[in-house]
mmCIF file of C-alpha atoms in Angstrom:
data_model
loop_
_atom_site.group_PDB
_atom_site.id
_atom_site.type_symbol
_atom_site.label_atom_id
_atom_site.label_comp_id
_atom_site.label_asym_id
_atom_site.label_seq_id
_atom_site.Cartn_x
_atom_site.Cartn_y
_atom_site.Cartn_z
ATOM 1 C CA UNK H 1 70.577 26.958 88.584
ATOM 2 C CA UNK H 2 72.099 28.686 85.401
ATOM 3 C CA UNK H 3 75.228 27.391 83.735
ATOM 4 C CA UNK H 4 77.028 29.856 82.440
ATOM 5 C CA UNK H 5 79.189 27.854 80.826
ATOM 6 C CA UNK H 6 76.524 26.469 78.915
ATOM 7 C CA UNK H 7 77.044 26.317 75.413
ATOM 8 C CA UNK H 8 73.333 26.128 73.886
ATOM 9 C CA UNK H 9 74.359 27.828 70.476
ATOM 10 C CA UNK H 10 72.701 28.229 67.439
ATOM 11 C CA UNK H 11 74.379 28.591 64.248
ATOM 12 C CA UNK H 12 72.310 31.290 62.772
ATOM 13 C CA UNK H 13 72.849 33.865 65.347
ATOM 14 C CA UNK H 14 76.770 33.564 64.761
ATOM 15 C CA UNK H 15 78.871 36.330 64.172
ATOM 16 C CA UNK H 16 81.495 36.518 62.327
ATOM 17 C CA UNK H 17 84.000 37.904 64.822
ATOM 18 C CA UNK H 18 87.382 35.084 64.830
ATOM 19 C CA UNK H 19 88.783 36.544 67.976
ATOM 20 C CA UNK H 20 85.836 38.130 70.803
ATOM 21 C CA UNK H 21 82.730 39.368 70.356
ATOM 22 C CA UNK H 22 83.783 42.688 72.113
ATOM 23 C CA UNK H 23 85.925 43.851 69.579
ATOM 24 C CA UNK H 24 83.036 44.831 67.505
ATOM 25 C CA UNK H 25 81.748 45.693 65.792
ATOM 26 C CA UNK H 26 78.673 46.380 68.607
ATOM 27 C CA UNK H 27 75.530 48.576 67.719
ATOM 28 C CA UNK H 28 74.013 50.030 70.623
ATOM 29 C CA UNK H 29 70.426 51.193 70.944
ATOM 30 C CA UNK H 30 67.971 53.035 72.883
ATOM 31 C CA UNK H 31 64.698 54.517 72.919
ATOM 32 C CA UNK H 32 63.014 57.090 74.787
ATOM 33 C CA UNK H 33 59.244 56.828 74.891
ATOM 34 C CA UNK H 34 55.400 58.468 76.115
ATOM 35 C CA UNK H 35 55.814 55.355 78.617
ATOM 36 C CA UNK H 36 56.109 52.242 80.101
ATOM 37 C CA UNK H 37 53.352 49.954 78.195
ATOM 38 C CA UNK H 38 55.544 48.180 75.144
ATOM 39 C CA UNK H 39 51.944 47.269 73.852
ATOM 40 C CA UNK H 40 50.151 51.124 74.323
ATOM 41 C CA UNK H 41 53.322 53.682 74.887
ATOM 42 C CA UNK H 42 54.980 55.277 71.806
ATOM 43 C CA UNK H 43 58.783 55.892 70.713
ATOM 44 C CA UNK H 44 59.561 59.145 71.050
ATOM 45 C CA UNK H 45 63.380 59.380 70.250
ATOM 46 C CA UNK H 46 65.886 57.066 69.466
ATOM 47 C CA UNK H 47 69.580 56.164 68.729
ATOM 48 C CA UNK H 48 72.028 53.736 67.058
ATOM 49 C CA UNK H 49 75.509 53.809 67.815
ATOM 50 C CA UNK H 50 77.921 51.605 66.120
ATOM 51 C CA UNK H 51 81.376 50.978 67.840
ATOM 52 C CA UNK H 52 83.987 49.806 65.094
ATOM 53 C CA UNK H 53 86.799 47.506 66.048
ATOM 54 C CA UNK H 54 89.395 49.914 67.619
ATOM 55 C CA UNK H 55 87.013 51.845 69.060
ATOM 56 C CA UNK H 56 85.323 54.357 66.743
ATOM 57 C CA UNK H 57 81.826 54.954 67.102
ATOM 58 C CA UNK H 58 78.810 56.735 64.601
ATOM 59 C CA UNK H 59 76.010 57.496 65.854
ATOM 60 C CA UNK H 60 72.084 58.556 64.594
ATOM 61 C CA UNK H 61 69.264 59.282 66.354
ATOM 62 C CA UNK H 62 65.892 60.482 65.680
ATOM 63 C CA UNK H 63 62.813 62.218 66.804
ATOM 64 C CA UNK H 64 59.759 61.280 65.946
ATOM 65 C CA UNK H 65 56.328 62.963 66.793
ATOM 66 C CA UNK H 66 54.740 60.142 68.082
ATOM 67 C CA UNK H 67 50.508 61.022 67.175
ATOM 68 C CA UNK H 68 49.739 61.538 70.790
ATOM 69 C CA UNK H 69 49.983 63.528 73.484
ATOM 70 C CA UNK H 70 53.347 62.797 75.616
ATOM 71 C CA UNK H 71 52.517 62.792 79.025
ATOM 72 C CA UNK H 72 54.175 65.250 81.686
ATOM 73 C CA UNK H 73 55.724 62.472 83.454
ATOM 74 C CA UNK H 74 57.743 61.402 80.044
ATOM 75 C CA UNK H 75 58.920 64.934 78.974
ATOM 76 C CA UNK H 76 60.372 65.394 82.652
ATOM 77 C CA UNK H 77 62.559 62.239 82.325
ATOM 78 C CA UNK H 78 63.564 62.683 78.603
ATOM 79 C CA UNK H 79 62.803 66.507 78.001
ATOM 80 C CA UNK H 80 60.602 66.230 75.172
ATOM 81 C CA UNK H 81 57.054 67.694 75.087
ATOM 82 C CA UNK H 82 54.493 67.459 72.946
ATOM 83 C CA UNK H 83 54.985 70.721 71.267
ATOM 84 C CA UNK H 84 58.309 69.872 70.433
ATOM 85 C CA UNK H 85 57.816 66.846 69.279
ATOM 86 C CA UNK H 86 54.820 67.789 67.248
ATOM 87 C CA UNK H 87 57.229 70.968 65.883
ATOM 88 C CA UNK H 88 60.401 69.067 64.973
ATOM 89 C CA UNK H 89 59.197 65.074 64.502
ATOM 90 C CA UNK H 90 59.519 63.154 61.750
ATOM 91 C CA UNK H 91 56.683 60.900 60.600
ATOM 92 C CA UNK H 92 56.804 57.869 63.105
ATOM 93 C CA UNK H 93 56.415 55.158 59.784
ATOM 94 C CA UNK H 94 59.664 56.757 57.997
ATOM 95 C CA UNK H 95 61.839 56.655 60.543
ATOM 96 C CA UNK H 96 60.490 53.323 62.008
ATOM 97 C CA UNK H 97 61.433 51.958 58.746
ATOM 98 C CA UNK H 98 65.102 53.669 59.066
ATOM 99 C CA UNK H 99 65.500 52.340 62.699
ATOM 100 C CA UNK H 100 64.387 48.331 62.127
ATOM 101 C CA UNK H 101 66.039 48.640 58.528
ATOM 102 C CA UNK H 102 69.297 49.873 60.379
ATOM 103 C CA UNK H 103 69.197 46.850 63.208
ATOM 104 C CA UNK H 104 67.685 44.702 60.569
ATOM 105 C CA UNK H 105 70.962 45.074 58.799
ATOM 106 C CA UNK H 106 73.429 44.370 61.449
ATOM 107 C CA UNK H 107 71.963 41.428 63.056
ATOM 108 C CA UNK H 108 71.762 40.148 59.588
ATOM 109 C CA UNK H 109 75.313 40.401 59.447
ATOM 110 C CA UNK H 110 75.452 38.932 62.954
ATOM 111 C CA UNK H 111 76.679 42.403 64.600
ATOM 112 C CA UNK H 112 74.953 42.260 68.337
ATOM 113 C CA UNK H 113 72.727 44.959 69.408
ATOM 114 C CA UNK H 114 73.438 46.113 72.889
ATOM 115 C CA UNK H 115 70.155 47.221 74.711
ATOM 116 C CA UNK H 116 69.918 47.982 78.796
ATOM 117 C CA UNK H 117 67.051 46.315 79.514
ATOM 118 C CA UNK H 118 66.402 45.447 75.670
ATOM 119 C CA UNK H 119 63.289 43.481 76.141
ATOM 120 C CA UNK H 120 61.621 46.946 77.101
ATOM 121 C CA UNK H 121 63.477 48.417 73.769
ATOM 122 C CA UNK H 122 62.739 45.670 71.019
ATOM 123 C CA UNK H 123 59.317 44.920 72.588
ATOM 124 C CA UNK H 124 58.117 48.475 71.865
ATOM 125 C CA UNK H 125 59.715 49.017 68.486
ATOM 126 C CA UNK H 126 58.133 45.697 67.451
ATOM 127 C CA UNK H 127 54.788 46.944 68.818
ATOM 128 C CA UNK H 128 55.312 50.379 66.420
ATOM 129 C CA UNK H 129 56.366 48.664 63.841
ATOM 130 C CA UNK H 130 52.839 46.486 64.265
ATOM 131 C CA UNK H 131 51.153 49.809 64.652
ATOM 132 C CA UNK H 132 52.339 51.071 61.042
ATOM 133 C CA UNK H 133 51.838 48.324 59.471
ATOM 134 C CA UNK H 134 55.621 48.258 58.686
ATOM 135 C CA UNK H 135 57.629 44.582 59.080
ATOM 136 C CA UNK H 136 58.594 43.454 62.691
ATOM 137 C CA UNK H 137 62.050 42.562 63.289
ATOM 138 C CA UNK H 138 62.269 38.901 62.895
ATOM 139 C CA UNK H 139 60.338 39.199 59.925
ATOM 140 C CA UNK H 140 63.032 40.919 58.213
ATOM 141 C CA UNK H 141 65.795 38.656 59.214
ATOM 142 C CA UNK H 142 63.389 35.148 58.918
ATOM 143 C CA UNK H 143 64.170 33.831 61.845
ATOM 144 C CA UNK H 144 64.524 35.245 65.773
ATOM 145 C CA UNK H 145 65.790 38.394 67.133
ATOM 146 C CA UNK H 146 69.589 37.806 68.043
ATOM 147 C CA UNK H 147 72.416 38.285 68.745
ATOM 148 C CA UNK H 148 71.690 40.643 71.483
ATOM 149 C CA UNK H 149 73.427 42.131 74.318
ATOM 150 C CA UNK H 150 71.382 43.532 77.318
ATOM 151 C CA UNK H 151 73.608 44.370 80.216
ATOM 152 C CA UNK H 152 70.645 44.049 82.697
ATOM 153 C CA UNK H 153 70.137 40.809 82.121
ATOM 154 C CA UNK H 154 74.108 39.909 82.759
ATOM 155 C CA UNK H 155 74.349 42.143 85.896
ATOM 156 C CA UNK H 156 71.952 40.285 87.347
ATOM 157 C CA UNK H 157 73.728 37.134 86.173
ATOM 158 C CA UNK H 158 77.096 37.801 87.492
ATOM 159 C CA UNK H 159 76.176 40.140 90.549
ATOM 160 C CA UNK H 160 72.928 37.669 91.824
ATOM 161 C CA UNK H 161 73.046 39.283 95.232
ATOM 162 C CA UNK H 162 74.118 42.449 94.828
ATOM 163 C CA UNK H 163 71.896 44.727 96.797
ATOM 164 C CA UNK H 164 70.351 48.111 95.542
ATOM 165 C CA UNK H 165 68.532 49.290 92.248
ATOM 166 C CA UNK H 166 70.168 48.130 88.573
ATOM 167 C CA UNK H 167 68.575 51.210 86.621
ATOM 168 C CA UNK H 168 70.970 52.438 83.936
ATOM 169 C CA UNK H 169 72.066 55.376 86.384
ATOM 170 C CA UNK H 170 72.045 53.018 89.174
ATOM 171 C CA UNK H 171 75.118 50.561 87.559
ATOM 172 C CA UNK H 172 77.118 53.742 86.091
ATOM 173 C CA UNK H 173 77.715 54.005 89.801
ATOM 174 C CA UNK H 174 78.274 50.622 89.988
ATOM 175 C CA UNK H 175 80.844 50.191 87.309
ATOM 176 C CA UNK H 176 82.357 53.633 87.151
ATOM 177 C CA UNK H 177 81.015 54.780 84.241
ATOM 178 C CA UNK H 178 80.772 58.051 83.684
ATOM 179 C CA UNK H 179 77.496 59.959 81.686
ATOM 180 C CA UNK H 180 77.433 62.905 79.199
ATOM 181 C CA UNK H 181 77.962 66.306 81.151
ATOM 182 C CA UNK H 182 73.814 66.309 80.103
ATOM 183 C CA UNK H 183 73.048 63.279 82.574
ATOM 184 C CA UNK H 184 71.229 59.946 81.604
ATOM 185 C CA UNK H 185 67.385 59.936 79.479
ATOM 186 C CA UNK H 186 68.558 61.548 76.586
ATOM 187 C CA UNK H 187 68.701 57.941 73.848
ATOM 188 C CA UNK H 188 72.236 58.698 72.725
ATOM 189 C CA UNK H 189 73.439 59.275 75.416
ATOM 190 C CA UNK H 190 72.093 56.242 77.381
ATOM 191 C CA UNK H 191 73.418 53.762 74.502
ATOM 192 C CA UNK H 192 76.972 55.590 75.123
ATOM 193 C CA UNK H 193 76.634 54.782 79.032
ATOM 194 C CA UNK H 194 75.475 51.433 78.331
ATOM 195 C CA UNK H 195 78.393 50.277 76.105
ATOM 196 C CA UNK H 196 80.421 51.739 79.147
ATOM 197 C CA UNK H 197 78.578 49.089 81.752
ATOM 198 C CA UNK H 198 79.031 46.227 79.316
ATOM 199 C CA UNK H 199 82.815 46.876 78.624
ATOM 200 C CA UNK H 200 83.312 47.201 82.702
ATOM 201 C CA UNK H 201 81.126 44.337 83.200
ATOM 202 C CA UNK H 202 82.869 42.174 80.869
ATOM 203 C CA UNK H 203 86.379 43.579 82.283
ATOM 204 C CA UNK H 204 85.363 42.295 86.120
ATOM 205 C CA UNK H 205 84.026 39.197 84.815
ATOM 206 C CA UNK H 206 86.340 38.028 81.634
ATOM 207 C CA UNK H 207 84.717 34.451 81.006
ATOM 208 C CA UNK H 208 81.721 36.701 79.529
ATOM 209 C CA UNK H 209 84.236 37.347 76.506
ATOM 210 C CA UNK H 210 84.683 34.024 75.559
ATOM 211 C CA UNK H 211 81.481 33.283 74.633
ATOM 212 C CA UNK H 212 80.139 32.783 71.483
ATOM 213 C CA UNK H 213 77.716 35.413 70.179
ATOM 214 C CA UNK H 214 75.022 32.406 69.908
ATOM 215 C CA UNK H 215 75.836 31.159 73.423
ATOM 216 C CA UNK H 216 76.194 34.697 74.967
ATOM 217 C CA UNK H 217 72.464 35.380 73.322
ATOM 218 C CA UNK H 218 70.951 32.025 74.924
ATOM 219 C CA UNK H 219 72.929 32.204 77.746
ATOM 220 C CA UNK H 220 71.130 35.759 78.736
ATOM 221 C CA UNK H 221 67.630 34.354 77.422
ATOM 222 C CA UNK H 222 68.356 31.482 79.787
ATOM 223 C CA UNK H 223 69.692 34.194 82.777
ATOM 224 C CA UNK H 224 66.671 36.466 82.731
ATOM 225 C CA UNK H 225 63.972 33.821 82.745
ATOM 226 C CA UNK H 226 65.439 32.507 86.109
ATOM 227 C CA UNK H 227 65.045 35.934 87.074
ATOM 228 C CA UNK H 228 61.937 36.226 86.168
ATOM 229 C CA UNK H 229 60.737 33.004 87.971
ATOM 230 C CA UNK H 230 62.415 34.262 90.748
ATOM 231 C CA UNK H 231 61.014 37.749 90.979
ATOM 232 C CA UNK H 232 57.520 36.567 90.252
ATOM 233 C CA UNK H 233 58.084 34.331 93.042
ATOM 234 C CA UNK H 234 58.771 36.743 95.584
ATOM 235 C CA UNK H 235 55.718 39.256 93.970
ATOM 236 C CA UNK H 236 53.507 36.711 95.206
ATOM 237 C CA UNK H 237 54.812 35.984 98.369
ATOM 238 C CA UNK H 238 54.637 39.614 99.155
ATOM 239 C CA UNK H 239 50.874 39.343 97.775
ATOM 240 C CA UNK H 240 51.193 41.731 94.629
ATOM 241 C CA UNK H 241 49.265 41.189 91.571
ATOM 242 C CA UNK H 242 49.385 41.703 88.366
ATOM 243 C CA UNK H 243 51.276 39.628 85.710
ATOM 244 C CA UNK H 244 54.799 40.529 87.154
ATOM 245 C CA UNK H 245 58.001 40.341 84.854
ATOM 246 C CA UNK H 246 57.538 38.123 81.381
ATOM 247 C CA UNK H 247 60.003 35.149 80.901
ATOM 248 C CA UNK H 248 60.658 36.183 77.585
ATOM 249 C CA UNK H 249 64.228 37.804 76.148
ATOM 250 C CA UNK H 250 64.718 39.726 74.401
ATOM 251 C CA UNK H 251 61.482 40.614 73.298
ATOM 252 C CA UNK H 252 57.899 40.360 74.493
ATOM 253 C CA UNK H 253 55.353 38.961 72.440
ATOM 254 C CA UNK H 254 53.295 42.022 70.958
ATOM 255 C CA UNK H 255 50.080 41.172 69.210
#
């Protein structure tokens, strides 16, 4: 059984913050992609959006024409077609390059990145950044991926038994958060949302505050690999196959 009191820091993912991490400074991220597969699928937009202390937030996002055909599938979820994206994308290497140099830069400075469900996130823009022969994440820091902040992974941590779906949509209900007047699937406005769960999240469950960055960051790694174990466990009691959910956070390994 997890302990979330657990300490389990390392030094190295420590920010600098004297008070709580959720002051900020917090960079939230998102992706929207031609799928599911972290290891085949492509980014097709994304968005950074860095929340100040007190509150203010910047935000960029990009398009990118991704060098293949987006399936119908994707466009109906995130509204982007091929023709668009073919019309109006950037290069994927250049702004690959913008993206990890702009996450690069605030772990390195031990601002968290705040990802729903950021294994899927960092997993695929590892993948592209393998694709373009550009340099994966950890790579640019030398050392591992952190501090990160998925609020997935501590929904399912604090609300174990909660019934029902934990999509993005799905804990906006939840929590109370309210989307853009556009609705979720759009990458800038899903980091927005997200920053919403974690703040209500972190207001209904306070001890989550006093973590340190380090111990937060282990603590979730720690968190989702008991889910894991447990969800796997129940795939094969219902007789599914297939590899089920990795134990890794916050990244898969991409080859």
């Amino acid at each position: 059984m997890l302990d979330a009191g657990a300490p389990g820091a390392q030094d190295d993912l420590r920010g600098e913050d004297t008070m709580s991490w959720t002051a900020g400074p917090l960079i939230g991220f998102d992706t929207e992609t031609t799928g599911v597969d972290v290891h085949g699928d492509r980014i097709v937009t994304a968005a950074l959006v860095r929340r100040d202390p007190g509150g203010r937030t910047t935000a960029r996002s990009w398009l990118l024409d991704p060098g293949v055909a987006i399936p119908a599938e994707a466009s109906a979820i995130h509204g982007i077609t091929t023709e668009h994206a073919r019309a109006h994308g950037r290069a994927p290497a250049q702004a690959l390059e913008e993206i990890a140099g702009e996450i690069a830069r605030a772990l390195a400075l031990g601002t968290p990145v705040v990802a729903f469900n950021a294994s899927f996130d960092l997993s695929i823009l590892d993948a592209e950044l393998s694709r373009h022969g550009l340099p994966r994440l950890a790579e640019r820091l030398g050392r591992d991926v952190g501090p990160v902040v998925d609020p997935l992974v501590l929904d399912r941590a604090v609300a174990r038994f909660r019934r029902g779906k934990r999509r993005l949509g799905d804990l906006c209900t939840v929590y109370g958060v309210v989307a853009g007047s556009a609705g979720l699937h759009t990458a800038d406005v899903d980091v927005v949302a997200t920053l919403g769960v974690l703040d209500a999240i972190v207001d209904q469950h306070p001890h989550l505050a006093r973590f340190e960055l380090a111990e937060l960051h282990h603590y979730q790694a720690a968190a989702h690999e008991e889910w894991a174990v447990g969800f796997n466990a129940w795939r094969a009691e219902q007789g599914y196959e297939g590899a089920g959910a990795s134990i890794a956070w916050p990244y898969y390994a991409v080859a």
